[in-house]
């Protein structure tokens, strides 16, 4: 899958996934579940950040430069990066959600599978 990244959507959040979930059906509005947000950053290098709204940029500057990134390329860079972070617990998975639409899991260490 390919994504178009620009200075307005180049952002991601990393959530620690709970190891256990409550049992039962999700009828009646769902089951509250805590995913701890542990990090956020700009995941794609060489994308210039803007200090104005997109509409202002289009009107005053013109065309918006984008960078195309594939999900596989993103995972190849971010998986080892996140695995080296001090917050990482080897017995947890981490959910990465990017504002440009990419979503993936950094899996727990093999010895905990």
Short mmCIF file of N, CA and C in Angstrom, two decimals:
data_model
loop_
_atom_site.label_atom_id
_atom_site.label_comp_id
_atom_site.label_asym_id
_atom_site.label_seq_id
_atom_site.Cartn_x
_atom_site.Cartn_y
_atom_site.Cartn_z
N UNK A 1 0.84 -1.18 0.00
CA UNK A 1 0.00 0.00 0.00
C UNK A 1 0.89 1.24 0.00
N UNK A 2 0.47 2.28 -0.73
CA UNK A 2 1.22 3.52 -0.83
C UNK A 2 0.44 4.67 -0.19
N UNK A 3 1.20 5.61 0.39
CA UNK A 3 0.60 6.76 1.05
C UNK A 3 1.28 8.03 0.56
N UNK A 4 0.51 9.12 0.47
CA UNK A 4 1.03 10.44 0.14
C UNK A 4 1.20 11.21 1.44
N UNK A 5 2.43 11.61 1.74
CA UNK A 5 2.74 12.29 2.99
C UNK A 5 3.12 13.73 2.69
N UNK A 6 2.55 14.66 3.47
CA UNK A 6 2.90 16.07 3.33
C UNK A 6 3.15 16.67 4.71
N UNK A 7 3.40 17.96 4.75
CA UNK A 7 3.72 18.64 6.00
C UNK A 7 2.57 18.74 6.98
N UNK A 8 1.38 18.34 6.57
CA UNK A 8 0.22 18.42 7.45
C UNK A 8 -0.20 17.06 7.99
N UNK A 9 0.18 15.99 7.32
CA UNK A 9 -0.24 14.67 7.79
C UNK A 9 0.92 13.77 8.22
N UNK A 10 2.14 14.30 8.22
CA UNK A 10 3.32 13.53 8.60
C UNK A 10 3.42 13.44 10.13
N UNK A 11 2.59 12.61 10.69
CA UNK A 11 2.52 12.50 12.15
C UNK A 11 2.03 11.10 12.50
N UNK A 12 2.59 10.53 13.57
CA UNK A 12 2.09 9.24 14.04
C UNK A 12 2.10 9.19 15.56
N UNK A 13 1.31 8.27 16.06
CA UNK A 13 1.23 8.00 17.50
C UNK A 13 1.51 6.52 17.72
N UNK A 14 2.15 6.21 18.84
CA UNK A 14 2.46 4.83 19.19
C UNK A 14 1.72 4.49 20.48
N UNK A 15 0.97 3.38 20.44
CA UNK A 15 0.17 2.95 21.59
C UNK A 15 0.63 1.58 22.06
N UNK A 16 0.81 1.43 23.37
CA UNK A 16 1.09 0.12 23.95
C UNK A 16 -0.23 -0.64 24.02
N UNK A 17 -0.24 -1.83 23.43
CA UNK A 17 -1.45 -2.65 23.37
C UNK A 17 -1.53 -3.49 24.64
N UNK A 18 -2.70 -3.54 25.28
CA UNK A 18 -2.83 -4.38 26.47
C UNK A 18 -2.64 -5.85 26.12
N UNK A 19 -2.09 -6.62 27.05
CA UNK A 19 -1.88 -8.05 26.81
C UNK A 19 -3.16 -8.87 26.98
N UNK A 20 -4.11 -8.34 27.71
CA UNK A 20 -5.38 -9.04 27.91
C UNK A 20 -6.54 -8.08 27.66
N UNK A 21 -7.62 -8.64 27.13
CA UNK A 21 -8.82 -7.86 26.87
C UNK A 21 -9.98 -8.44 27.66
N UNK A 22 -10.94 -7.58 28.00
CA UNK A 22 -12.13 -8.03 28.72
C UNK A 22 -12.92 -8.98 27.82
N UNK A 23 -13.56 -9.94 28.42
CA UNK A 23 -14.37 -10.93 27.70
C UNK A 23 -15.76 -10.38 27.43
N UNK A 24 -16.44 -10.99 26.50
CA UNK A 24 -17.83 -10.64 26.23
C UNK A 24 -18.01 -9.96 24.89
N UNK A 25 -19.28 -9.79 24.54
CA UNK A 25 -19.64 -9.14 23.29
C UNK A 25 -19.52 -7.63 23.42
N UNK A 26 -19.43 -6.95 22.32
CA UNK A 26 -19.26 -5.50 22.31
C UNK A 26 -20.57 -4.75 22.06
N UNK A 27 -21.70 -5.40 22.37
CA UNK A 27 -22.99 -4.76 22.19
C UNK A 27 -23.15 -3.62 23.18
N UNK A 28 -24.02 -2.70 22.87
CA UNK A 28 -24.35 -1.62 23.80
C UNK A 28 -23.30 -0.55 23.91
N UNK A 29 -22.51 -0.34 22.88
CA UNK A 29 -21.55 0.76 22.90
C UNK A 29 -20.10 0.36 23.08
N UNK A 30 -19.81 -0.92 23.20
CA UNK A 30 -18.42 -1.36 23.27
C UNK A 30 -17.93 -1.60 24.67
N UNK A 31 -16.69 -2.03 24.74
CA UNK A 31 -16.04 -2.33 26.02
C UNK A 31 -14.86 -1.37 26.17
N UNK A 32 -14.85 -0.54 27.22
CA UNK A 32 -13.72 0.38 27.41
C UNK A 32 -12.40 -0.41 27.52
N UNK A 33 -11.42 0.02 26.75
CA UNK A 33 -10.11 -0.63 26.73
C UNK A 33 -9.03 0.43 26.72
N UNK A 34 -8.04 0.29 27.59
CA UNK A 34 -6.97 1.29 27.69
C UNK A 34 -5.78 0.91 26.82
N UNK A 35 -5.54 1.71 25.80
CA UNK A 35 -4.31 1.63 25.01
C UNK A 35 -3.48 2.83 25.43
N UNK A 36 -2.32 2.60 26.03
CA UNK A 36 -1.49 3.68 26.55
C UNK A 36 -0.70 4.32 25.42
N UNK A 37 -0.90 5.64 25.17
CA UNK A 37 -0.08 6.31 24.16
C UNK A 37 1.29 6.57 24.77
N UNK A 38 2.34 6.06 24.11
CA UNK A 38 3.69 6.15 24.67
C UNK A 38 4.64 7.01 23.84
N UNK A 39 4.23 7.40 22.64
CA UNK A 39 5.14 8.20 21.80
C UNK A 39 4.35 8.85 20.68
N UNK A 40 4.92 9.88 20.09
CA UNK A 40 4.42 10.51 18.88
C UNK A 40 5.59 11.20 18.20
N UNK A 41 5.56 11.25 16.89
CA UNK A 41 6.65 11.86 16.13
C UNK A 41 6.27 11.97 14.65
N UNK A 42 7.15 12.60 13.87
CA UNK A 42 6.99 12.69 12.42
C UNK A 42 7.72 11.50 11.80
N UNK A 43 7.00 10.53 11.24
CA UNK A 43 7.63 9.28 10.83
C UNK A 43 8.39 9.30 9.51
N UNK A 44 8.09 10.25 8.62
CA UNK A 44 8.71 10.25 7.30
C UNK A 44 9.73 11.38 7.22
N UNK A 45 10.99 11.02 6.96
CA UNK A 45 12.07 12.01 6.87
C UNK A 45 11.92 12.86 5.61
N UNK A 46 12.53 14.02 5.63
CA UNK A 46 12.60 14.92 4.47
C UNK A 46 11.24 15.44 4.01
N UNK A 47 10.30 15.56 4.93
CA UNK A 47 9.02 16.20 4.62
C UNK A 47 8.99 17.48 5.43
N UNK A 48 8.93 18.61 4.74
CA UNK A 48 8.95 19.91 5.41
C UNK A 48 7.64 20.18 6.12
N UNK A 49 7.74 20.65 7.34
CA UNK A 49 6.56 20.98 8.14
C UNK A 49 6.17 22.42 7.86
N UNK A 50 4.88 22.68 7.89
CA UNK A 50 4.38 24.02 7.63
C UNK A 50 3.85 24.64 8.92
N UNK A 51 3.95 25.95 8.98
CA UNK A 51 3.46 26.67 10.16
C UNK A 51 2.14 27.38 9.89
N UNK A 52 1.48 27.03 8.79
CA UNK A 52 0.20 27.64 8.47
C UNK A 52 -0.78 26.56 8.02
N UNK A 53 -2.06 26.87 8.04
CA UNK A 53 -3.04 25.89 7.55
C UNK A 53 -2.84 25.58 6.07
N UNK A 54 -3.26 24.41 5.68
CA UNK A 54 -3.11 23.96 4.29
C UNK A 54 -3.77 24.92 3.30
N UNK A 55 -4.94 25.43 3.66
CA UNK A 55 -5.67 26.35 2.78
C UNK A 55 -4.87 27.62 2.53
N UNK A 56 -4.21 28.14 3.57
CA UNK A 56 -3.38 29.35 3.43
C UNK A 56 -2.19 29.05 2.53
N UNK A 57 -1.56 27.91 2.72
CA UNK A 57 -0.41 27.52 1.89
C UNK A 57 -0.81 27.46 0.41
N UNK A 58 -1.91 26.80 0.13
CA UNK A 58 -2.37 26.67 -1.25
C UNK A 58 -2.64 28.03 -1.89
N UNK A 59 -3.21 28.95 -1.11
CA UNK A 59 -3.54 30.28 -1.63
C UNK A 59 -2.30 31.16 -1.78
N UNK A 60 -1.43 31.14 -0.78
CA UNK A 60 -0.29 32.06 -0.76
C UNK A 60 0.98 31.53 -1.41
N UNK A 61 1.21 30.22 -1.32
CA UNK A 61 2.46 29.63 -1.83
C UNK A 61 2.21 28.82 -3.10
N UNK A 62 1.18 28.00 -3.06
CA UNK A 62 0.86 27.19 -4.23
C UNK A 62 0.89 25.71 -3.93
N UNK A 63 1.45 24.96 -4.86
CA UNK A 63 1.44 23.51 -4.80
C UNK A 63 2.09 22.97 -3.52
N UNK A 64 1.53 21.87 -3.05
CA UNK A 64 2.05 21.21 -1.85
C UNK A 64 2.90 20.02 -2.29
N UNK A 65 4.13 19.98 -1.81
CA UNK A 65 5.01 18.84 -2.12
C UNK A 65 4.63 17.66 -1.24
N UNK A 66 4.58 16.49 -1.85
CA UNK A 66 4.30 15.28 -1.10
C UNK A 66 5.41 14.27 -1.34
N UNK A 67 5.49 13.33 -0.44
CA UNK A 67 6.43 12.23 -0.58
C UNK A 67 5.62 10.94 -0.51
N UNK A 68 5.84 10.07 -1.46
CA UNK A 68 5.13 8.79 -1.47
C UNK A 68 5.94 7.78 -0.65
N UNK A 69 5.24 7.07 0.21
CA UNK A 69 5.88 6.06 1.05
C UNK A 69 5.00 4.80 1.04
N UNK A 70 5.66 3.65 0.99
CA UNK A 70 4.91 2.40 1.06
C UNK A 70 4.85 1.93 2.51
N UNK A 71 3.86 1.12 2.81
CA UNK A 71 3.73 0.57 4.15
C UNK A 71 4.95 -0.27 4.50
N UNK A 72 5.42 -1.08 3.57
CA UNK A 72 6.59 -1.93 3.84
C UNK A 72 7.83 -1.10 4.15
N UNK A 73 8.05 -0.02 3.41
CA UNK A 73 9.21 0.84 3.67
C UNK A 73 9.10 1.51 5.03
N UNK A 74 7.90 1.93 5.38
CA UNK A 74 7.66 2.56 6.67
C UNK A 74 7.94 1.59 7.81
N UNK A 75 7.44 0.37 7.69
CA UNK A 75 7.66 -0.64 8.72
C UNK A 75 9.15 -0.97 8.83
N UNK A 76 9.82 -1.07 7.72
CA UNK A 76 11.25 -1.40 7.71
C UNK A 76 12.07 -0.37 8.50
N UNK A 77 11.65 0.89 8.45
CA UNK A 77 12.36 1.95 9.17
C UNK A 77 11.89 2.07 10.62
N UNK A 78 10.58 2.05 10.83
CA UNK A 78 10.04 2.34 12.16
C UNK A 78 10.05 1.17 13.13
N UNK A 79 9.93 -0.07 12.64
CA UNK A 79 9.93 -1.22 13.54
C UNK A 79 11.21 -1.27 14.39
N UNK A 80 12.40 -1.25 13.79
CA UNK A 80 13.61 -1.28 14.63
C UNK A 80 13.79 -0.01 15.46
N UNK A 81 13.32 1.13 14.94
CA UNK A 81 13.41 2.40 15.66
C UNK A 81 12.60 2.32 16.96
N UNK A 82 11.36 1.83 16.86
CA UNK A 82 10.49 1.72 18.04
C UNK A 82 11.00 0.65 19.00
N UNK A 83 11.56 -0.44 18.48
CA UNK A 83 12.07 -1.50 19.34
C UNK A 83 13.27 -1.04 20.19
N UNK A 84 13.92 0.05 19.81
CA UNK A 84 15.05 0.58 20.58
C UNK A 84 14.63 1.65 21.58
N UNK A 85 13.36 2.03 21.58
CA UNK A 85 12.89 3.09 22.47
C UNK A 85 12.89 2.62 23.93
N UNK A 86 13.17 3.52 24.88
CA UNK A 86 13.22 3.13 26.29
C UNK A 86 11.88 2.72 26.87
N UNK A 87 10.78 3.18 26.30
CA UNK A 87 9.46 2.80 26.82
C UNK A 87 9.06 1.39 26.44
N UNK A 88 9.71 0.80 25.46
CA UNK A 88 9.29 -0.50 24.93
C UNK A 88 9.45 -1.60 25.97
N UNK A 89 8.38 -2.34 26.15
CA UNK A 89 8.39 -3.53 27.01
C UNK A 89 8.38 -4.73 26.07
N UNK A 90 9.31 -5.65 26.21
CA UNK A 90 9.40 -6.76 25.25
C UNK A 90 8.19 -7.70 25.25
N UNK A 91 7.35 -7.64 26.29
CA UNK A 91 6.18 -8.52 26.34
C UNK A 91 4.89 -7.83 25.86
N UNK A 92 5.03 -6.69 25.18
CA UNK A 92 3.86 -5.97 24.65
C UNK A 92 4.01 -5.72 23.16
N UNK A 93 2.86 -5.67 22.47
CA UNK A 93 2.80 -5.20 21.10
C UNK A 93 2.57 -3.69 21.14
N UNK A 94 2.93 -3.00 20.04
CA UNK A 94 2.73 -1.56 19.93
C UNK A 94 2.01 -1.25 18.63
N UNK A 95 0.92 -0.51 18.73
CA UNK A 95 0.13 -0.11 17.59
C UNK A 95 0.61 1.26 17.12
N UNK A 96 0.96 1.37 15.85
CA UNK A 96 1.42 2.63 15.27
C UNK A 96 0.33 3.12 14.32
N UNK A 97 -0.17 4.34 14.56
CA UNK A 97 -1.22 4.93 13.73
C UNK A 97 -0.72 6.25 13.16
N UNK A 98 -0.66 6.33 11.84
CA UNK A 98 -0.18 7.53 11.16
C UNK A 98 -1.35 8.35 10.63
N UNK A 99 -1.24 9.67 10.69
CA UNK A 99 -2.30 10.54 10.21
C UNK A 99 -2.54 10.40 8.71
N UNK A 100 -1.58 9.88 7.95
CA UNK A 100 -1.76 9.71 6.51
C UNK A 100 -2.39 8.36 6.17
N UNK A 101 -2.77 7.57 7.19
CA UNK A 101 -3.55 6.36 6.98
C UNK A 101 -2.86 5.05 7.27
N UNK A 102 -1.55 5.04 7.39
CA UNK A 102 -0.83 3.79 7.67
C UNK A 102 -1.05 3.36 9.12
N UNK A 103 -1.23 2.07 9.30
CA UNK A 103 -1.40 1.47 10.62
C UNK A 103 -0.69 0.14 10.63
N UNK A 104 0.11 -0.12 11.68
CA UNK A 104 0.77 -1.42 11.78
C UNK A 104 1.12 -1.71 13.23
N UNK A 105 1.51 -2.95 13.49
CA UNK A 105 1.87 -3.42 14.83
C UNK A 105 3.37 -3.70 14.89
N UNK A 106 4.01 -3.21 15.93
CA UNK A 106 5.37 -3.62 16.27
C UNK A 106 5.19 -4.75 17.27
N UNK A 107 5.54 -5.95 16.85
CA UNK A 107 5.23 -7.12 17.66
C UNK A 107 6.18 -7.30 18.84
N UNK A 108 5.65 -7.96 19.87
CA UNK A 108 6.44 -8.25 21.07
C UNK A 108 7.60 -9.18 20.71
N UNK A 109 8.57 -9.23 21.58
CA UNK A 109 9.75 -10.08 21.35
C UNK A 109 9.35 -11.53 21.18
N UNK A 110 10.08 -12.26 20.36
CA UNK A 110 9.74 -13.65 20.04
C UNK A 110 9.67 -14.53 21.29
N UNK A 111 10.50 -14.26 22.28
CA UNK A 111 10.49 -15.11 23.48
C UNK A 111 9.20 -14.93 24.29
N UNK A 112 8.40 -13.90 23.97
CA UNK A 112 7.13 -13.68 24.68
C UNK A 112 5.93 -14.11 23.86
N UNK A 113 6.13 -14.62 22.69
CA UNK A 113 5.02 -15.06 21.82
C UNK A 113 4.48 -16.38 22.28
#
